[in-house]
mmCIF file of C-alpha atoms in Angstrom:
data_model
loop_
_atom_site.group_PDB
_atom_site.id
_atom_site.type_symbol
_atom_site.label_atom_id
_atom_site.label_comp_id
_atom_site.label_asym_id
_atom_site.label_seq_id
_atom_site.Cartn_x
_atom_site.Cartn_y
_atom_site.Cartn_z
ATOM 1 C CA MET L 1 0.000 0.000 0.000
ATOM 2 C CA SER L 2 1.325 3.419 -0.860
ATOM 3 C CA ILE L 3 1.942 5.849 1.963
ATOM 4 C CA LEU L 4 -1.048 7.988 0.945
ATOM 5 C CA ALA L 5 -3.371 4.968 0.970
ATOM 6 C CA LYS L 6 -2.050 4.024 4.408
ATOM 7 C CA LEU L 7 -2.653 7.555 5.703
ATOM 8 C CA PHE L 8 -6.168 7.523 4.314
ATOM 9 C CA ALA L 9 -7.023 4.090 5.756
ATOM 10 C CA SER L 10 -5.519 4.967 9.118
ATOM 11 C CA PHE L 11 -7.396 8.232 9.589
ATOM 12 C CA PHE L 12 -10.589 6.751 8.176
ATOM 13 C CA GLN L 13 -10.497 4.235 11.034
ATOM 14 C CA ILE L 14 -9.819 6.982 13.564
ATOM 15 C CA GLY L 15 -12.776 8.972 12.203
ATOM 16 C CA LEU L 16 -15.060 5.952 12.200
ATOM 17 C CA PHE L 17 -14.338 4.753 15.727
ATOM 18 C CA SER L 18 -13.895 7.982 17.678
ATOM 19 C CA ILE L 19 -17.320 8.505 19.182
ATOM 20 C CA GLY L 20 -17.656 11.167 21.841
ATOM 21 C CA GLY L 21 -15.272 13.941 20.930
ATOM 22 C CA GLY L 22 -11.575 14.743 21.117
ATOM 23 C CA TYR L 23 -10.499 12.950 24.235
ATOM 24 C CA ALA L 24 -12.081 9.721 23.040
ATOM 25 C CA ALA L 25 -10.115 10.019 19.788
ATOM 26 C CA MET L 26 -6.730 10.492 21.485
ATOM 27 C CA PRO L 27 -5.939 6.832 22.326
ATOM 28 C CA LEU L 28 -7.064 5.758 18.844
ATOM 29 C CA ILE L 29 -4.801 8.314 17.210
ATOM 30 C CA LYS L 30 -1.860 7.229 19.352
ATOM 31 C CA ALA L 31 -2.449 3.550 18.537
ATOM 32 C CA GLN L 32 -2.450 4.221 14.793
ATOM 33 C CA VAL L 33 0.149 6.959 14.505
ATOM 34 C CA VAL L 34 2.706 5.963 17.147
ATOM 35 C CA ASP L 35 2.312 2.238 17.855
ATOM 36 C CA LEU L 36 1.226 0.845 14.490
ATOM 37 C CA HIS L 37 2.779 3.032 11.802
ATOM 38 C CA HIS L 38 5.606 4.789 13.712
ATOM 39 C CA TRP L 39 4.823 8.064 11.958
ATOM 40 C CA LEU L 40 5.504 9.953 15.190
ATOM 41 C CA THR L 41 7.550 9.129 18.291
ATOM 42 C CA ALA L 42 5.842 9.181 21.703
ATOM 43 C CA VAL L 43 7.481 12.548 22.430
ATOM 44 C CA GLU L 44 6.332 14.012 19.110
ATOM 45 C CA PHE L 45 2.836 12.756 19.893
ATOM 46 C CA SER L 46 2.779 14.573 23.221
ATOM 47 C CA ASP L 47 3.959 17.724 21.402
ATOM 48 C CA LEU L 48 1.087 17.211 18.983
ATOM 49 C CA VAL L 49 -1.397 17.044 21.874
ATOM 50 C CA THR L 50 -0.004 20.315 23.278
ATOM 51 C CA ILE L 51 -0.236 21.987 19.877
ATOM 52 C CA ALA L 52 -3.738 20.628 19.315
ATOM 53 C CA GLU L 53 -4.824 22.182 22.608
ATOM 54 C CA MET L 54 -3.335 25.543 21.666
ATOM 55 C CA THR L 55 -4.671 25.698 18.125
ATOM 56 C CA PRO L 56 -8.270 25.773 16.933
ATOM 57 C CA GLY L 57 -10.117 22.785 15.573
ATOM 58 C CA PRO L 58 -10.861 19.204 16.596
ATOM 59 C CA ILE L 59 -7.863 17.185 17.749
ATOM 60 C CA ALA L 60 -8.544 14.479 15.141
ATOM 61 C CA ILE L 61 -8.349 17.012 12.291
ATOM 62 C CA ASN L 62 -5.281 18.616 13.868
ATOM 63 C CA SER L 63 -3.560 15.231 14.105
ATOM 64 C CA ALA L 64 -4.497 14.267 10.552
ATOM 65 C CA THR L 65 -3.009 17.512 9.240
ATOM 66 C CA PHE L 66 0.096 17.353 11.398
ATOM 67 C CA VAL L 67 0.862 13.708 10.621
ATOM 68 C CA GLY L 68 -0.079 14.065 6.950
ATOM 69 C CA MET L 69 2.282 17.016 6.579
ATOM 70 C CA ARG L 70 5.191 15.216 8.242
ATOM 71 C CA VAL L 71 4.714 11.969 6.337
ATOM 72 C CA ALA L 72 3.777 13.147 2.841
ATOM 73 C CA GLY L 73 3.560 16.957 2.633
ATOM 74 C CA ILE L 74 0.474 18.789 1.394
ATOM 75 C CA ALA L 75 -0.860 15.687 -0.400
ATOM 76 C CA GLY L 76 -0.612 13.864 2.930
ATOM 77 C CA VAL L 77 -2.553 16.651 4.662
ATOM 78 C CA VAL L 78 -5.402 16.455 2.152
ATOM 79 C CA VAL L 79 -5.596 12.654 2.108
ATOM 80 C CA ALA L 80 -5.378 12.201 5.898
ATOM 81 C CA THR L 81 -7.965 14.911 6.609
ATOM 82 C CA LEU L 82 -10.308 13.605 3.941
ATOM 83 C CA GLY L 83 -10.017 10.097 5.362
ATOM 84 C CA ASN L 84 -10.707 11.448 8.834
ATOM 85 C CA VAL L 85 -13.814 13.418 7.877
ATOM 86 C CA LEU L 86 -15.354 10.971 5.412
ATOM 87 C CA PRO L 87 -16.959 8.606 7.993
ATOM 88 C CA SER L 88 -18.542 11.626 9.734
ATOM 89 C CA VAL L 89 -19.849 13.004 6.459
ATOM 90 C CA ILE L 90 -21.438 9.723 5.377
ATOM 91 C CA ILE L 91 -22.972 8.889 8.755
ATOM 92 C CA MET L 92 -24.104 12.427 9.532
ATOM 93 C CA LEU L 93 -25.739 12.881 6.115
ATOM 94 C CA ILE L 94 -27.843 9.789 6.790
ATOM 95 C CA LEU L 95 -28.711 10.932 10.323
ATOM 96 C CA ALA L 96 -29.454 14.495 9.161
ATOM 97 C CA LYS L 97 -31.822 13.161 6.509
ATOM 98 C CA LEU L 98 -33.572 10.967 9.082
ATOM 99 C CA TYR L 99 -33.791 13.901 11.512
ATOM 100 C CA GLU L 100 -35.361 16.244 8.947
ATOM 101 C CA LYS L 101 -37.850 13.523 8.023
ATOM 102 C CA TYR L 102 -38.836 12.290 11.459
ATOM 103 C CA SER L 103 -38.124 15.097 13.944
ATOM 104 C CA GLU L 104 -41.801 16.110 13.958
ATOM 105 C CA GLN L 105 -42.819 12.561 14.732
ATOM 106 C CA THR L 106 -44.087 12.356 18.326
ATOM 107 C CA LEU L 107 -41.851 9.575 19.641
ATOM 108 C CA LEU L 108 -38.550 10.941 18.306
ATOM 109 C CA LYS L 109 -39.540 14.452 19.317
ATOM 110 C CA ARG L 110 -40.121 13.316 22.880
ATOM 111 C CA ILE L 111 -36.938 11.285 23.047
ATOM 112 C CA LEU L 112 -34.820 14.220 21.858
ATOM 113 C CA GLU L 113 -36.682 16.580 24.190
ATOM 114 C CA GLY L 114 -35.870 14.256 27.067
ATOM 115 C CA VAL L 115 -32.156 14.324 26.255
ATOM 116 C CA ARG L 116 -31.878 18.136 26.008
ATOM 117 C CA PRO L 117 -31.271 18.773 29.740
ATOM 118 C CA VAL L 118 -28.234 16.479 29.545
ATOM 119 C CA VAL L 119 -26.796 18.393 26.606
ATOM 120 C CA VAL L 120 -27.223 21.594 28.609
ATOM 121 C CA SER L 121 -25.425 20.095 31.594
ATOM 122 C CA ALA L 122 -22.665 18.784 29.288
ATOM 123 C CA ILE L 123 -22.142 22.317 27.948
ATOM 124 C CA PHE L 124 -22.220 23.700 31.517
ATOM 125 C CA THR L 125 -19.647 21.100 32.609
ATOM 126 C CA ALA L 126 -17.428 21.956 29.641
ATOM 127 C CA GLY L 127 -17.685 25.647 30.603
ATOM 128 C CA LEU L 128 -16.652 24.954 34.195
ATOM 129 C CA GLY L 129 -13.731 22.842 32.970
ATOM 130 C CA LEU L 130 -12.619 25.668 30.682
ATOM 131 C CA LEU L 131 -12.876 28.152 33.552
ATOM 132 C CA GLN L 132 -10.703 25.931 35.750
ATOM 133 C CA LEU L 133 -8.189 25.688 32.909
ATOM 134 C CA ALA L 134 -8.217 29.458 32.342
ATOM 135 C CA LEU L 135 -7.605 30.181 36.031
ATOM 136 C CA LYS L 136 -4.723 27.703 36.132
ATOM 137 C CA SER L 137 -2.762 29.287 33.253
ATOM 138 C CA TYR L 138 0.762 29.416 34.557
ATOM 139 C CA ARG L 139 2.465 32.299 32.768
ATOM 140 C CA VAL L 140 0.000 35.012 33.693
ATOM 141 C CA PRO L 141 -1.284 35.378 37.278
ATOM 142 C CA ASP L 142 -4.723 33.923 38.002
ATOM 143 C CA LEU L 143 -6.238 37.293 38.833
ATOM 144 C CA PHE L 144 -5.821 38.384 35.209
ATOM 145 C CA ALA L 145 -7.819 35.424 33.918
ATOM 146 C CA LEU L 146 -10.507 35.997 36.525
ATOM 147 C CA VAL L 147 -10.870 39.680 35.550
ATOM 148 C CA VAL L 148 -11.040 38.854 31.828
ATOM 149 C CA PHE L 149 -13.577 36.138 32.559
ATOM 150 C CA LEU L 150 -15.798 38.422 34.620
ATOM 151 C CA LEU L 151 -15.626 41.311 32.135
ATOM 152 C CA SER L 152 -16.479 38.972 29.245
ATOM 153 C CA PHE L 153 -19.346 37.446 31.173
ATOM 154 C CA ILE L 154 -20.764 40.891 31.956
ATOM 155 C CA ALA L 155 -20.349 42.006 28.322
ATOM 156 C CA LEU L 156 -22.116 38.862 27.075
ATOM 157 C CA ASN L 157 -25.060 39.307 29.434
ATOM 158 C CA SER L 158 -25.433 43.043 28.940
ATOM 159 C CA ARG L 159 -28.144 44.290 26.614
ATOM 160 C CA LYS L 160 -26.307 47.553 26.009
ATOM 161 C CA ILE L 161 -22.929 46.147 24.986
ATOM 162 C CA LYS L 162 -23.191 44.461 21.604
ATOM 163 C CA VAL L 163 -20.028 42.495 21.002
ATOM 164 C CA GLY L 164 -19.813 39.288 18.987
ATOM 165 C CA PRO L 165 -18.030 36.207 20.354
ATOM 166 C CA ILE L 166 -15.227 36.396 17.787
ATOM 167 C CA ALA L 167 -14.551 40.076 18.525
ATOM 168 C CA LEU L 168 -14.540 39.302 22.245
ATOM 169 C CA LEU L 169 -12.004 36.504 21.697
ATOM 170 C CA GLY L 170 -9.826 38.963 19.764
ATOM 171 C CA LEU L 171 -10.035 41.426 22.671
ATOM 172 C CA GLY L 172 -9.111 38.598 25.061
ATOM 173 C CA ALA L 173 -6.023 37.788 22.996
ATOM 174 C CA ILE L 174 -4.974 41.461 22.916
ATOM 175 C CA ALA L 175 -5.528 41.752 26.678
ATOM 176 C CA GLY L 176 -3.408 38.641 27.275
ATOM 177 C CA VAL L 177 -0.515 39.933 25.163
ATOM 178 C CA GLY L 178 -0.786 43.435 26.635
ATOM 179 C CA TYR L 179 -0.723 42.103 30.177
ATOM 180 C CA HIS L 180 2.243 39.871 29.366
ATOM 181 C CA LEU L 181 4.233 42.759 27.877
ATOM 182 C CA LEU L 182 3.383 45.228 30.663
ATOM 183 C CA PHE L 183 3.926 43.048 33.732
ATOM 184 C CA MET S 1 -47.029 20.616 23.357
ATOM 185 C CA LYS S 2 -45.067 23.466 24.956
ATOM 186 C CA ALA S 3 -41.495 24.325 23.923
ATOM 187 C CA ASP S 4 -42.842 26.925 21.474
ATOM 188 C CA THR S 5 -43.339 29.337 24.350
ATOM 189 C CA THR S 6 -39.617 29.327 25.136
ATOM 190 C CA ILE S 7 -38.616 30.910 21.838
ATOM 191 C CA GLN S 8 -37.869 34.442 22.936
ATOM 192 C CA TRP S 9 -35.700 35.675 20.079
ATOM 193 C CA GLU S 10 -36.942 36.989 16.794
ATOM 194 C CA GLN S 11 -37.174 33.840 14.655
ATOM 195 C CA LYS S 12 -35.978 34.664 11.165
ATOM 196 C CA GLY S 13 -36.161 31.104 9.835
ATOM 197 C CA LYS S 14 -34.294 29.481 6.980
ATOM 198 C CA PRO S 15 -32.644 31.942 4.612
ATOM 199 C CA PRO S 16 -33.095 31.651 0.818
ATOM 200 C CA VAL S 17 -30.545 29.243 -0.643
ATOM 201 C CA ASN S 18 -28.386 31.026 -3.214
ATOM 202 C CA LEU S 19 -24.711 31.668 -3.875
ATOM 203 C CA ARG S 20 -24.730 34.539 -1.407
ATOM 204 C CA PHE S 21 -26.066 32.202 1.267
ATOM 205 C CA PHE S 22 -23.416 29.539 0.570
ATOM 206 C CA LEU S 23 -20.679 32.154 0.870
ATOM 207 C CA LYS S 24 -22.199 33.326 4.146
ATOM 208 C CA LEU S 25 -22.470 29.736 5.425
ATOM 209 C CA PHE S 26 -18.863 29.040 4.461
ATOM 210 C CA TRP S 27 -17.593 32.237 6.040
ATOM 211 C CA THR S 28 -19.622 31.683 9.227
ATOM 212 C CA THR S 29 -18.403 28.119 9.767
ATOM 213 C CA PHE S 30 -14.855 29.131 8.784
ATOM 214 C CA THR S 31 -14.626 31.961 11.332
ATOM 215 C CA LEU S 32 -16.310 29.893 14.068
ATOM 216 C CA SER S 33 -13.905 27.011 13.489
ATOM 217 C CA MET S 34 -10.948 29.391 13.483
ATOM 218 C CA PHE S 35 -11.633 30.263 17.126
ATOM 219 C CA THR S 36 -12.656 26.844 18.388
ATOM 220 C CA PHE S 37 -10.000 25.600 20.694
ATOM 221 C CA GLY S 38 -10.828 23.791 23.893
ATOM 222 C CA GLY S 39 -13.176 21.112 22.603
ATOM 223 C CA GLY S 40 -16.363 20.629 20.655
ATOM 224 C CA PHE S 41 -18.638 22.348 23.145
ATOM 225 C CA VAL S 42 -16.882 25.636 22.494
ATOM 226 C CA ILE S 43 -17.944 25.625 18.844
ATOM 227 C CA ILE S 44 -21.439 24.611 19.902
ATOM 228 C CA SER S 45 -21.565 27.676 22.143
ATOM 229 C CA LEU S 46 -20.200 29.936 19.414
ATOM 230 C CA MET S 47 -22.639 28.385 16.941
ATOM 231 C CA ARG S 48 -25.539 29.211 19.209
ATOM 232 C CA LYS S 49 -24.378 32.829 19.544
ATOM 233 C CA LYS S 50 -23.924 33.221 15.801
ATOM 234 C CA MET S 51 -26.546 31.014 14.168
ATOM 235 C CA VAL S 52 -29.350 31.087 16.742
ATOM 236 C CA VAL S 53 -29.063 34.564 18.221
ATOM 237 C CA GLU S 54 -27.416 36.671 15.508
ATOM 238 C CA LEU S 55 -28.520 35.054 12.255
ATOM 239 C CA GLY S 56 -31.686 33.264 13.439
ATOM 240 C CA TRP S 57 -31.013 30.339 11.086
ATOM 241 C CA ILE S 58 -32.000 27.694 13.654
ATOM 242 C CA ASN S 59 -33.655 27.729 17.083
ATOM 243 C CA ASP S 60 -32.414 26.499 20.451
ATOM 244 C CA GLU S 61 -34.376 23.238 20.338
ATOM 245 C CA GLU S 62 -32.976 22.310 16.939
ATOM 246 C CA MET S 63 -29.487 23.196 18.074
ATOM 247 C CA LEU S 64 -29.715 20.968 21.144
ATOM 248 C CA ASP S 65 -31.020 18.119 18.966
ATOM 249 C CA PHE S 66 -28.084 18.606 16.606
ATOM 250 C CA VAL S 67 -25.670 18.457 19.546
ATOM 251 C CA THR S 68 -27.268 15.230 20.796
ATOM 252 C CA ILE S 69 -26.877 13.613 17.382
ATOM 253 C CA ALA S 70 -23.396 15.062 16.790
ATOM 254 C CA GLN S 71 -22.201 13.859 20.180
ATOM 255 C CA SER S 72 -23.597 10.345 19.719
ATOM 256 C CA SER S 73 -22.022 9.839 16.276
ATOM 257 C CA PRO S 74 -18.444 9.121 15.240
ATOM 258 C CA GLY S 75 -16.149 12.028 14.480
ATOM 259 C CA PRO S 76 -15.535 15.478 15.941
ATOM 260 C CA ILE S 77 -18.578 17.285 17.384
ATOM 261 C CA ALA S 78 -17.584 20.491 15.580
ATOM 262 C CA VAL S 79 -17.645 18.793 12.170
ATOM 263 C CA ASN S 80 -20.799 16.789 12.889
ATOM 264 C CA GLY S 81 -22.628 19.788 14.326
ATOM 265 C CA SER S 82 -21.928 22.175 11.466
ATOM 266 C CA LEU S 83 -22.733 19.412 8.980
ATOM 267 C CA MET S 84 -26.187 19.015 10.582
ATOM 268 C CA VAL S 85 -26.800 22.769 10.434
ATOM 269 C CA GLY S 86 -25.641 22.919 6.804
ATOM 270 C CA TYR S 87 -27.937 20.062 5.842
ATOM 271 C CA HIS S 88 -30.844 21.593 7.711
ATOM 272 C CA LEU S 89 -30.430 24.894 5.866
ATOM 273 C CA ALA S 90 -29.502 23.740 2.364
ATOM 274 C CA GLY S 91 -29.404 19.951 1.974
ATOM 275 C CA VAL S 92 -26.325 17.989 0.919
ATOM 276 C CA ALA S 93 -24.636 21.020 -0.677
ATOM 277 C CA GLY S 94 -25.084 22.985 2.543
ATOM 278 C CA ALA S 95 -23.689 20.085 4.586
ATOM 279 C CA LEU S 96 -20.575 19.894 2.411
ATOM 280 C CA VAL S 97 -19.991 23.664 2.425
ATOM 281 C CA ALA S 98 -20.339 23.788 6.231
ATOM 282 C CA THR S 99 -17.983 20.815 6.630
ATOM 283 C CA LEU S 100 -15.372 22.428 4.379
ATOM 284 C CA GLY S 101 -15.633 25.700 6.284
ATOM 285 C CA THR S 102 -15.136 23.864 9.582
ATOM 286 C CA VAL S 103 -12.228 21.694 8.432
ATOM 287 C CA LEU S 104 -10.160 24.269 6.518
ATOM 288 C CA PRO S 105 -8.976 26.521 9.403
ATOM 289 C CA PRO S 106 -7.359 23.715 11.462
ATOM 290 C CA MET S 107 -5.888 22.282 8.245
ATOM 291 C CA ILE S 108 -4.277 25.575 7.264
ATOM 292 C CA ILE S 109 -3.101 26.422 10.773
ATOM 293 C CA LEU S 110 -1.660 22.967 11.534
ATOM 294 C CA THR S 111 0.094 22.848 8.175
ATOM 295 C CA LEU S 112 1.882 26.088 9.063
ATOM 296 C CA VAL S 113 2.509 25.010 12.653
ATOM 297 C CA SER S 114 3.967 21.631 11.681
ATOM 298 C CA LEU S 115 6.697 23.491 9.788
ATOM 299 C CA GLY S 116 8.003 25.050 12.992
ATOM 300 C CA TYR S 117 6.081 23.680 15.930
ATOM 301 C CA LYS S 118 8.762 24.109 18.562
ATOM 302 C CA ALA S 119 8.757 27.856 17.931
ATOM 303 C CA VAL S 120 4.983 28.002 18.415
ATOM 304 C CA ALA S 121 4.850 25.773 21.471
ATOM 305 C CA ASP S 122 7.530 27.824 23.273
ATOM 306 C CA ASN S 123 6.374 31.287 22.175
ATOM 307 C CA HIS S 124 5.488 33.497 25.168
ATOM 308 C CA ILE S 125 3.407 35.978 23.174
ATOM 309 C CA ILE S 126 1.222 33.210 21.721
ATOM 310 C CA ALA S 127 0.878 31.648 25.172
ATOM 311 C CA ALA S 128 -0.160 35.047 26.604
ATOM 312 C CA ALA S 129 -2.741 35.582 23.854
ATOM 313 C CA PHE S 130 -4.155 32.142 24.602
ATOM 314 C CA SER S 131 -4.374 32.791 28.335
ATOM 315 C CA GLY S 132 -6.602 35.785 27.533
ATOM 316 C CA MET S 133 -8.718 33.872 25.015
ATOM 317 C CA ARG S 134 -9.171 30.914 27.363
ATOM 318 C CA ALA S 135 -10.867 33.150 29.933
ATOM 319 C CA VAL S 136 -13.172 34.586 27.230
ATOM 320 C CA VAL S 137 -14.034 31.105 25.962
ATOM 321 C CA ALA S 138 -14.980 30.020 29.481
ATOM 322 C CA ALA S 139 -17.269 33.059 29.785
ATOM 323 C CA ILE S 140 -18.918 32.355 26.402
ATOM 324 C CA VAL S 141 -19.577 28.684 27.151
ATOM 325 C CA LEU S 142 -20.931 29.391 30.644
ATOM 326 C CA GLN S 143 -23.145 32.221 29.385
ATOM 327 C CA VAL S 144 -24.540 29.950 26.662
ATOM 328 C CA SER S 145 -25.212 27.144 29.127
ATOM 329 C CA TRP S 146 -27.046 29.641 31.353
ATOM 330 C CA ALA S 147 -29.125 30.829 28.371
ATOM 331 C CA LEU S 148 -29.992 27.219 27.540
ATOM 332 C CA PHE S 149 -30.721 26.352 31.167
ATOM 333 C CA LYS S 150 -33.357 29.082 31.662
ATOM 334 C CA PRO S 151 -35.956 27.518 29.298
ATOM 335 C CA LEU S 152 -35.723 24.271 31.306
ATOM 336 C CA THR S 153 -37.136 26.113 34.309
ATOM 337 C CA HIS S 154 -39.988 27.722 32.331
ATOM 338 C CA ALA S 155 -41.683 24.391 31.673
ATOM 339 C CA ARG S 156 -42.201 23.987 35.436
ATOM 340 C CA LYS S 157 -41.566 20.278 35.230
ATOM 341 C CA ALA S 158 -39.396 18.332 37.635
ATOM 342 C CA LEU S 159 -37.978 15.731 35.247
ATOM 343 C CA PRO S 160 -35.849 17.992 32.995
ATOM 344 C CA LEU S 161 -34.351 19.697 36.059
ATOM 345 C CA LEU S 162 -33.729 16.355 37.728
ATOM 346 C CA LEU S 163 -32.017 15.030 34.593
ATOM 347 C CA PHE S 164 -29.928 18.186 34.433
ATOM 348 C CA GLY S 165 -28.890 17.798 38.085
ATOM 349 C CA VAL S 166 -28.125 14.096 37.909
ATOM 350 C CA SER S 167 -26.165 14.350 34.666
ATOM 351 C CA PHE S 168 -24.248 17.339 36.005
ATOM 352 C CA LEU S 169 -23.246 15.356 39.102
ATOM 353 C CA ALA S 170 -22.245 12.415 36.923
ATOM 354 C CA LEU S 171 -20.207 14.543 34.513
ATOM 355 C CA PHE S 172 -18.632 17.142 36.749
ATOM 356 C CA VAL S 173 -18.348 15.528 40.167
ATOM 357 C CA PHE S 174 -17.981 11.835 39.352
ATOM 358 C CA LYS S 175 -16.261 12.363 35.969
ATOM 359 C CA VAL S 176 -18.361 9.711 34.252
ATOM 360 C CA ASN S 177 -17.571 9.453 30.528
ATOM 361 C CA ILE S 178 -19.981 11.629 28.541
ATOM 362 C CA MET S 179 -20.842 8.802 26.154
ATOM 363 C CA VAL S 180 -21.979 6.634 29.069
ATOM 364 C CA VAL S 181 -24.155 9.466 30.392
ATOM 365 C CA MET S 182 -25.600 10.251 26.943
ATOM 366 C CA ILE S 183 -26.443 6.651 26.096
ATOM 367 C CA SER S 184 -28.023 6.046 29.525
ATOM 368 C CA VAL S 185 -30.214 9.120 29.176
ATOM 369 C CA ILE S 186 -31.159 8.309 25.573
ATOM 370 C CA LEU S 187 -32.246 4.809 26.699
ATOM 371 C CA PHE S 188 -34.126 6.313 29.639
ATOM 372 C CA SER S 189 -35.774 8.834 27.344
ATOM 373 C CA VAL S 190 -36.842 6.119 24.888
ATOM 374 C CA VAL S 191 -38.520 4.095 27.650
ATOM 375 C CA HIS S 192 -40.039 7.178 29.284
ATOM 376 C CA SER S 193 -41.405 8.501 25.961
ATOM 377 C CA LEU S 194 -42.939 5.127 25.118
ATOM 378 C CA VAL S 195 -44.621 4.959 28.526
ATOM 379 C CA VAL S 196 -45.936 8.536 28.263
ATOM 380 C CA ILE S 197 -47.277 8.043 24.741
ATOM 381 C CA ARG S 198 -48.945 4.754 25.701
ATOM 382 C CA GLY S 199 -50.501 6.515 28.700
ATOM 383 C CA GLU S 200 -51.876 9.287 26.479
ATOM 384 C CA GLU S 201 -53.315 6.805 23.991
ATOM 385 C CA GLY S 202 -54.946 4.848 26.808
ATOM 386 C CA ARG S 203 -56.870 7.895 27.923
#
């Protein structure tokens, strides 16, 4: 099998079997990339995890791009990412079609309605985890993160201040750099 | 039977599907994905802010359904979620455009980073920018969860609140895997819905 075919097959499997988000995908990625194909060393893999946490996007896509680039350049990036996303695209298109067709049906409607509180608590839990992470950031004192958090929260809840999430993130980045340079 | 009463924003509904819309969909998913670090629930929160509140393309109930399905299916939540929204708005073409918009930013950024990743990982300025953004992300996600929590209390029913409380304890305090929690609640909801519907038919 050519290297591109191997990349595709490997990331297709990762895409197909990683149910439940980034942290569920991590062991699968390690098994394929480090243990099976030796595309990365264990140390490089831990660097990849650090980078994936710092950069936007799902860890599976980040890994596919990173590994693809190292193994086979831009062609590797495209093939690995495509392989990674393809299972999602196929499965989600089927589920989306079923949802649009049956979401008004009483039984499915009720089932999904029943699950909604759990999704809300999952988002709440994720938010608390992110807050803990933000307050633990080691380079800048905790008080800074707390102030930025509180100001953002107030801005988001205020009816007078109209600031989009992306703009607010930009302001957060500027504040972080400014604070770092000043103190 | 209720639910409709909780829609408090101005519902604009599905936009007309044309080239302009596809460009808008691409740009929206592209910019959201660009700022999604810290896990799939961050993009879900940003998606709610942008697509539910600002653009009015979908409503809160639909968004929560999409999250349920995205979370229970293989692949990243961010990709699955935007694919569902794209399909909902403009069929298969919409799904593919939204997926492309979501996948491209991490592809471009990681391609650049892989060329000199040590420099990025050890850069103090980048680390400082991220420490600021992390605090903002936490505020966005918590504000969104608060906005989604409020409608649960309007229905004045005990079960949704109980499910919220129990799943929160399981996820946050006992660190139960989210898939385990999701599947348990989906099974519970299937049984509960069947019982309720049978009860209504019996009357």
